[in-house]
Coordinates of C-alpha atoms and ligand atoms in Angstrom, one line a residue:
M1 CA 1.1 10.7 -26.2
P2 CA 0.8 11.3 -22.4
I3 CA 3.7 9.8 -20.3
L4 CA 1.2 8.2 -17.9
N5 CA -2.3 6.9 -18.4
V6 CA -4.7 9.3 -16.6
S7 CA -6.2 6.4 -14.6
Q8 CA -2.7 5.9 -13.1
L9 CA -2.3 9.4 -11.7
V10 CA -2.2 8.6 -8.0
T11 CA 0.0 11.0 -6.0
L12 CA 1.9 9.9 -2.9
E13 CA -0.3 12.4 -0.9
H14 CA -3.5 10.9 -2.2
Y15 CA -2.3 7.3 -1.7
I16 CA -1.2 8.0 1.9
A17 CA -4.6 9.6 2.7
R18 CA -6.5 6.7 1.0
E19 CA -4.4 4.1 3.0
E20 CA -5.4 5.9 6.2
Y21 CA -9.1 5.3 5.6
K22 CA -8.4 1.6 5.9
Y23 CA -7.6 2.0 9.6
P24 CA -10.6 2.8 11.7
G25 CA -9.6 5.1 14.5
A26 CA -6.4 6.3 12.7
T27 CA -5.7 9.9 13.9
G28 CA -4.0 11.0 10.7
E29 CA -0.8 11.9 12.6
F30 CA 1.3 9.4 10.7
T31 CA -0.1 10.6 7.4
H32 CA 1.1 14.1 8.3
L33 CA 4.5 12.8 9.1
L34 CA 4.8 11.1 5.7
H35 CA 3.7 14.4 4.0
D36 CA 6.4 16.3 5.9
L37 CA 8.9 13.6 4.8
S38 CA 7.9 13.7 1.2
F39 CA 8.3 17.5 1.3
A40 CA 11.8 17.2 2.8
I41 CA 12.7 14.6 0.1
K42 CA 11.6 16.9 -2.7
I43 CA 14.0 19.6 -1.3
V44 CA 16.9 17.1 -0.9
S45 CA 16.2 15.9 -4.5
R46 CA 16.3 19.4 -5.8
D47 CA 19.6 20.0 -4.2
V48 CA 21.1 16.7 -5.2
R49 CA 20.2 17.5 -8.8
R50 CA 22.0 20.9 -8.5
A51 CA 24.9 19.5 -6.5
G52 CA 27.6 20.1 -9.1
L53 CA 26.4 23.6 -9.8
N54 CA 26.5 24.5 -6.1
D55 CA 30.0 23.1 -5.7
I56 CA 31.3 25.2 -8.6
L57 CA 29.8 28.3 -7.2
G58 CA 30.9 27.4 -3.7
L59 CA 34.5 26.6 -4.7
A60 CA 35.3 30.2 -5.8
N61 CA 35.5 31.6 -2.2
K62 CA 34.1 28.8 -0.1
E63 CA 30.9 30.7 -0.2
N64 CA 28.2 30.7 -2.8
V65 CA 26.9 33.8 -4.6
H66 CA 24.5 34.5 -1.8
G67 CA 27.4 34.7 0.7
E68 CA 26.3 31.4 2.3
E69 CA 28.7 28.8 3.5
V70 CA 28.6 25.8 1.2
K71 CA 27.7 22.7 3.1
K72 CA 28.6 19.1 2.3
L73 CA 25.5 17.6 0.7
D74 CA 25.1 14.9 3.4
E75 CA 25.1 17.5 6.2
F76 CA 22.7 19.6 4.2
A77 CA 20.3 16.7 3.7
H78 CA 20.5 16.0 7.4
E79 CA 19.6 19.6 8.3
I80 CA 16.7 19.7 5.8
I81 CA 15.2 16.5 7.1
V82 CA 15.5 17.5 10.8
S83 CA 14.0 20.9 10.1
A84 CA 11.1 19.6 8.1
M85 CA 10.3 16.8 10.6
E86 CA 10.9 18.4 14.0
R87 CA 8.2 21.1 13.6
S88 CA 5.5 18.5 13.1
G89 CA 5.1 18.1 16.9
R90 CA 4.6 14.4 16.2
L91 CA 8.1 13.2 16.9
A92 CA 9.6 12.4 20.3
L93 CA 13.1 12.4 18.8
L94 CA 15.1 11.7 15.7
A95 CA 18.3 9.8 15.1
S96 CA 20.6 10.3 12.1
E97 CA 23.8 8.8 10.7
E98 CA 25.1 12.4 10.7
S99 CA 24.6 12.9 14.4
E100 CA 26.5 11.2 17.2
D101 CA 23.6 11.5 19.7
I102 CA 19.8 11.4 19.4
I103 CA 18.2 14.7 18.2
L104 CA 15.4 16.2 20.2
P105 CA 13.0 18.6 18.4
Q106 CA 13.5 22.2 19.6
K107 CA 11.6 23.1 22.8
K108 CA 9.2 25.4 20.9
Y109 CA 7.7 22.3 19.2
S110 CA 5.9 19.7 21.2
Y111 CA 6.9 16.0 21.5
G112 CA 4.8 13.4 19.8
K113 CA 4.6 9.6 19.9
Y114 CA 6.8 8.8 16.9
V115 CA 10.5 8.2 16.5
M116 CA 12.3 8.8 13.2
V117 CA 15.6 7.3 12.2
F118 CA 17.4 8.1 9.0
D119 CA 20.5 8.1 6.9
P120 CA 20.3 11.4 5.1
L121 CA 22.5 10.5 2.2
D122 CA 23.6 6.9 1.8
G123 CA 26.5 6.2 -0.6
S124 CA 28.8 9.1 0.4
S125 CA 31.6 8.0 -1.8
N126 CA 29.3 8.4 -4.8
I127 CA 28.1 12.0 -4.1
D128 CA 30.9 13.8 -5.9
V129 CA 30.9 11.5 -9.0
N130 CA 27.2 11.7 -10.0
V131 CA 26.3 8.2 -9.1
T132 CA 23.0 7.3 -7.4
I133 CA 22.7 8.1 -3.7
G134 CA 19.7 7.9 -1.5
T135 CA 18.0 8.7 1.8
I136 CA 16.9 5.8 4.1
F137 CA 14.2 6.3 6.8
S138 CA 12.1 4.5 9.3
F139 CA 9.5 5.2 12.0
Y140 CA 8.8 3.6 15.4
K141 CA 6.3 4.4 18.1
R142 CA 8.0 5.6 21.3
I143 CA 7.9 3.1 24.2
D144 CA 5.4 5.2 26.3
E145 CA 3.2 6.6 23.6
S146 CA 1.3 8.8 26.0
S147 CA 4.4 10.6 27.2
K148 CA 4.8 14.3 26.4
E149 CA 8.4 14.3 27.6
P150 CA 11.4 14.4 25.2
G151 CA 12.3 10.9 23.7
T152 CA 15.2 8.9 25.0
L153 CA 17.8 6.6 23.5
E154 CA 15.7 3.7 24.7
D155 CA 12.9 4.8 22.3
V156 CA 15.3 4.3 19.4
L157 CA 16.9 1.1 20.4
Q158 CA 13.9 -1.0 19.5
P159 CA 14.2 -4.1 17.3
G160 CA 13.3 -3.7 13.6
Y161 CA 10.1 -5.7 13.8
K162 CA 8.6 -2.8 15.8
Q163 CA 9.0 -0.4 12.8
V164 CA 5.7 1.1 11.8
A165 CA 6.9 2.3 8.4
A166 CA 10.2 2.3 6.5
G167 CA 11.5 3.1 3.1
Y168 CA 13.9 5.2 1.1
A169 CA 14.3 7.8 -1.6
L170 CA 16.7 7.2 -4.4
F171 CA 18.2 10.0 -6.5
G172 CA 19.1 8.1 -9.6
S173 CA 17.9 8.4 -13.2
S174 CA 14.8 9.6 -11.6
T175 CA 13.9 10.3 -8.0
V176 CA 11.8 7.4 -6.5
F177 CA 10.2 7.1 -3.1
V178 CA 9.7 3.6 -1.9
Y179 CA 7.9 2.8 1.3
T180 CA 6.0 0.3 3.3
T181 CA 3.7 0.5 6.4
G182 CA 3.7 -3.3 6.7
H183 CA 1.1 -3.9 4.0
G184 CA 3.3 -4.3 0.9
V185 CA 5.8 -2.0 -0.8
N186 CA 4.9 0.8 -3.2
V187 CA 7.1 2.8 -5.5
F188 CA 6.4 6.5 -6.4
T189 CA 8.4 8.3 -9.0
Y190 CA 8.9 12.1 -8.8
D191 CA 7.5 14.1 -11.7
P192 CA 9.4 17.4 -11.5
T193 CA 7.0 19.1 -14.0
V194 CA 4.1 18.8 -11.5
G195 CA 6.1 18.6 -8.3
E196 CA 4.5 15.3 -7.2
F197 CA 5.5 11.7 -6.5
L198 CA 3.3 9.5 -8.7
L199 CA 2.5 5.8 -7.9
T200 CA 4.5 3.8 -10.5
N201 CA 4.7 0.3 -9.0
Q202 CA 2.2 -1.0 -6.5
N203 CA 2.7 -3.9 -4.2
V204 CA 6.1 -4.8 -5.6
K205 CA 7.3 -8.4 -5.1
I206 CA 11.0 -9.4 -5.2
P207 CA 11.7 -12.4 -7.4
K208 CA 12.1 -15.6 -5.4
K209 CA 15.5 -16.1 -6.9
G210 CA 17.7 -13.8 -9.0
K211 CA 21.0 -14.1 -10.8
Y212 CA 22.7 -11.0 -9.6
Y213 CA 25.1 -10.7 -6.6
S214 CA 26.2 -7.4 -5.2
T215 CA 29.1 -6.9 -2.9
N216 CA 32.6 -5.3 -2.6
E217 CA 34.5 -8.4 -3.7
G218 CA 37.8 -6.6 -3.2
Y219 CA 37.6 -7.8 0.4
Y220 CA 37.5 -11.5 -0.7
N221 CA 40.8 -12.3 1.1
K222 CA 39.4 -11.0 4.4
W223 CA 36.3 -13.2 4.4
E224 CA 35.8 -16.5 6.2
P225 CA 36.7 -19.6 4.1
N226 CA 33.0 -20.8 3.7
L227 CA 32.0 -17.5 2.3
Q228 CA 35.0 -17.6 -0.1
Q229 CA 33.7 -21.0 -1.2
Y230 CA 30.2 -19.5 -1.9
F231 CA 31.9 -17.1 -4.3
Q232 CA 33.6 -20.0 -6.1
F233 CA 30.2 -21.8 -6.3
I234 CA 28.3 -18.9 -7.8
K235 CA 30.8 -18.4 -10.5
E236 CA 30.7 -21.9 -11.8
D237 CA 28.9 -22.4 -15.0
N238 CA 26.0 -24.9 -14.5
K239 CA 26.2 -25.9 -18.2
V240 CA 29.9 -26.8 -18.5
N241 CA 31.2 -30.3 -18.7
G242 CA 27.9 -31.7 -19.9
K243 CA 26.2 -31.0 -16.6
E244 CA 22.5 -31.2 -16.5
D245 CA 20.9 -27.8 -17.3
N246 CA 18.8 -27.0 -14.3
K247 CA 16.6 -24.0 -14.9
D248 CA 16.6 -23.0 -11.2
D249 CA 20.4 -23.0 -11.2
M250 CA 21.2 -19.5 -12.6
R251 CA 25.0 -19.8 -12.3
P252 CA 27.2 -18.1 -13.1
Y253 CA 25.6 -15.1 -11.3
G254 CA 26.3 -11.6 -12.6
L255 CA 28.0 -9.0 -10.5
R256 CA 26.5 -5.6 -10.0
Y257 CA 27.9 -3.2 -7.4
I258 CA 27.1 0.5 -7.3
G259 CA 28.6 1.0 -3.8
T260 CA 25.5 2.8 -2.6
G261 CA 23.8 0.2 -0.4
V262 CA 20.3 1.5 -0.9
A263 CA 20.7 1.7 -4.7
D264 CA 22.2 -1.9 -4.8
I265 CA 19.3 -3.1 -2.7
H266 CA 16.7 -1.3 -4.8
R267 CA 18.0 -3.1 -7.9
T268 CA 17.9 -6.3 -5.9
L269 CA 14.3 -5.6 -5.0
I270 CA 13.3 -5.2 -8.7
Y271 CA 15.5 -7.8 -10.4
G272 CA 16.1 -10.2 -7.5
G273 CA 19.4 -11.7 -6.3
L274 CA 21.6 -11.0 -3.3
Y275 CA 23.2 -8.0 -1.7
L276 CA 25.8 -8.8 1.0
Y277 CA 28.1 -6.8 3.2
P278 CA 29.6 -9.5 5.4
A279 CA 31.9 -9.2 8.4
D280 CA 35.5 -9.6 7.6
N281 CA 38.7 -9.9 9.6
S282 CA 39.2 -6.1 9.8
M283 CA 35.5 -5.3 10.5
P284 CA 34.2 -8.2 12.5
Q285 CA 30.9 -6.4 13.1
G286 CA 30.4 -5.6 9.4
K287 CA 30.1 -2.1 8.1
L288 CA 26.4 -1.2 7.7
R289 CA 24.4 0.3 10.5
L290 CA 21.7 -1.7 12.1
V291 CA 19.3 1.1 13.1
Y292 CA 19.1 3.3 10.1
E293 CA 20.3 1.2 7.2
A294 CA 19.8 -2.5 7.8
N295 CA 16.4 -2.4 9.6
P296 CA 14.5 -0.1 7.2
L297 CA 15.9 -1.9 4.2
A298 CA 15.1 -5.3 5.8
M299 CA 11.5 -4.2 6.3
V300 CA 11.1 -3.2 2.7
I301 CA 12.6 -6.4 1.4
E302 CA 10.6 -8.6 3.7
Q303 CA 7.4 -6.8 2.8
A304 CA 8.3 -7.6 -0.8
G305 CA 8.7 -11.3 0.0
G306 CA 12.4 -11.4 0.4
R307 CA 14.8 -12.2 3.3
A308 CA 17.3 -10.2 5.4
T309 CA 19.7 -11.7 8.0
D310 CA 23.1 -11.2 9.5
G311 CA 24.0 -14.6 8.0
K312 CA 22.1 -16.4 10.8
T313 CA 19.6 -14.2 12.6
R314 CA 16.7 -12.2 11.1
I315 CA 17.9 -8.6 11.0
M316 CA 14.6 -7.3 12.4
D317 CA 14.8 -9.6 15.5
I318 CA 18.1 -8.2 16.6
E319 CA 17.9 -6.0 19.8
P320 CA 20.1 -2.9 19.1
T321 CA 22.5 -2.1 21.8
S322 CA 23.8 1.3 20.5
L323 CA 22.7 3.9 18.0
H324 CA 25.5 3.5 15.5
Q325 CA 25.8 -0.3 15.9
R326 CA 27.2 -2.1 12.8
I327 CA 25.9 -5.4 11.5
P328 CA 26.7 -7.9 8.7
L329 CA 23.9 -7.9 6.1
F330 CA 22.7 -10.6 3.7
I331 CA 19.6 -9.3 1.9
G332 CA 17.5 -10.0 -1.2
S333 CA 15.6 -12.9 -2.8
E334 CA 14.7 -15.6 -0.4
D335 CA 16.4 -18.4 -2.2
N336 CA 19.6 -16.5 -2.7
V337 CA 19.8 -15.5 1.0
L338 CA 19.1 -19.1 2.1
E339 CA 21.8 -20.4 -0.3
V340 CA 24.5 -18.2 1.2
E341 CA 23.4 -19.0 4.7
R342 CA 23.9 -22.7 4.0
F343 CA 27.5 -21.9 3.1
L344 CA 27.9 -19.9 6.3
D345 CA 26.5 -22.7 8.5
G346 CA 28.5 -25.3 6.6
T347 CA 25.5 -27.4 5.4
H348 CA 25.8 -26.6 1.7
P349 CA 26.7 -29.9 -0.3
Y350 CA 29.3 -27.9 -2.4
L351 CA 31.4 -27.6 0.8
S352 CA 31.9 -31.3 1.1
K353 CA 33.1 -31.7 -2.5
Ligands
FDP401 P1 29.2 4.9 2.1 O1 30.2 4.4 3.1 O2 29.8 5.3 0.8 O3 28.1 5.8 2.6 O4 26.5 2.7 4.3 C1 27.7 2.8 3.9 C2 28.0 2.5 2.4 O5 28.3 3.6 1.7 C3 26.9 1.7 1.6 O6 26.0 2.6 1.1 C4 27.7 1.0 0.6 O7 27.1 -0.1 0.1 C5 29.0 0.7 1.3 O8 29.1 1.6 2.4 C6 30.2 0.8 0.5 O9 31.3 0.3 1.2 P2 32.6 -0.1 0.5 O10 33.3 1.2 0.0 O11 33.4 -0.8 1.5 O12 32.3 -1.0 -0.7

């Protein structure tokens, strides 16, 4: 019995090329960038899958058997992605969580009209314990598209609604590549036996409401009182004390928290619900990064029909002021995000009980 029906065998490369035909006048430049990125992701995936082995070899003398220095996996993923992408000649600059400043392609490559931002390996606390981690990415057009000069910080500090594509790769029970160019979200799963990403879920839609919430609830005491009330509310059982059984009321919600934002948000995309990383009294700006975490994930979730805000404002409307800016994030099914927002703005009827 074949694993996939033959009619479903659409590779990522094939899909990207097919998409391009839909845009008269498309130059194919962007298609090439996505090809380069999928190549980089295959390399990162291979090395994530061998991470434990590399560590054991490396631990002996701090060098592996080839006499090479053993790098931390997140630094390694950063280097692979920069090296695969800079040589395309289509990027004006890159920006990564692993680099303090913007990264310019080496002088021997030319500067193109696109900007790439990425988090090479999200979920760093999970790398050494075999729990799902992922790479987040997004692309913008530089402000002056005709410029042949190196890109500038201004080219990166654009609001998320200007992203031309965004997505992520997840290294979990399989490796998946999820991306959107603003026309729906598609999921590709890596088949290592043929070395290709195959289309496994086309035009994914997030459920309008879900019964999972995902957050580090250990910080409960640091949160604002209205948010604490939200957590009381979602744990109440809608069926106790002879209350009317309302099918839309899914309480008590179930808790799921991997601690890798991109993995928690991927589950939220598929099953519905809410992922939140709020501000608290020790991190008033929140923890997650606007440019290379919140914006790309917001674009994917919105394209799937969901919602992403900082509790008030749409994430993709926020003007970034610095490369590593942090932001509170409430993201997921539309109804769940609206529900928590009503607690934050004090209008939810539960608050007046
Ligand atoms: P990490 O620091 O482990 O890289 O982006 C940062 C992030 O992971 C998210 O992926 C994750 O959801 C969150 O931080 C985990 O933070 P807590 O340890 O505070 O829960």
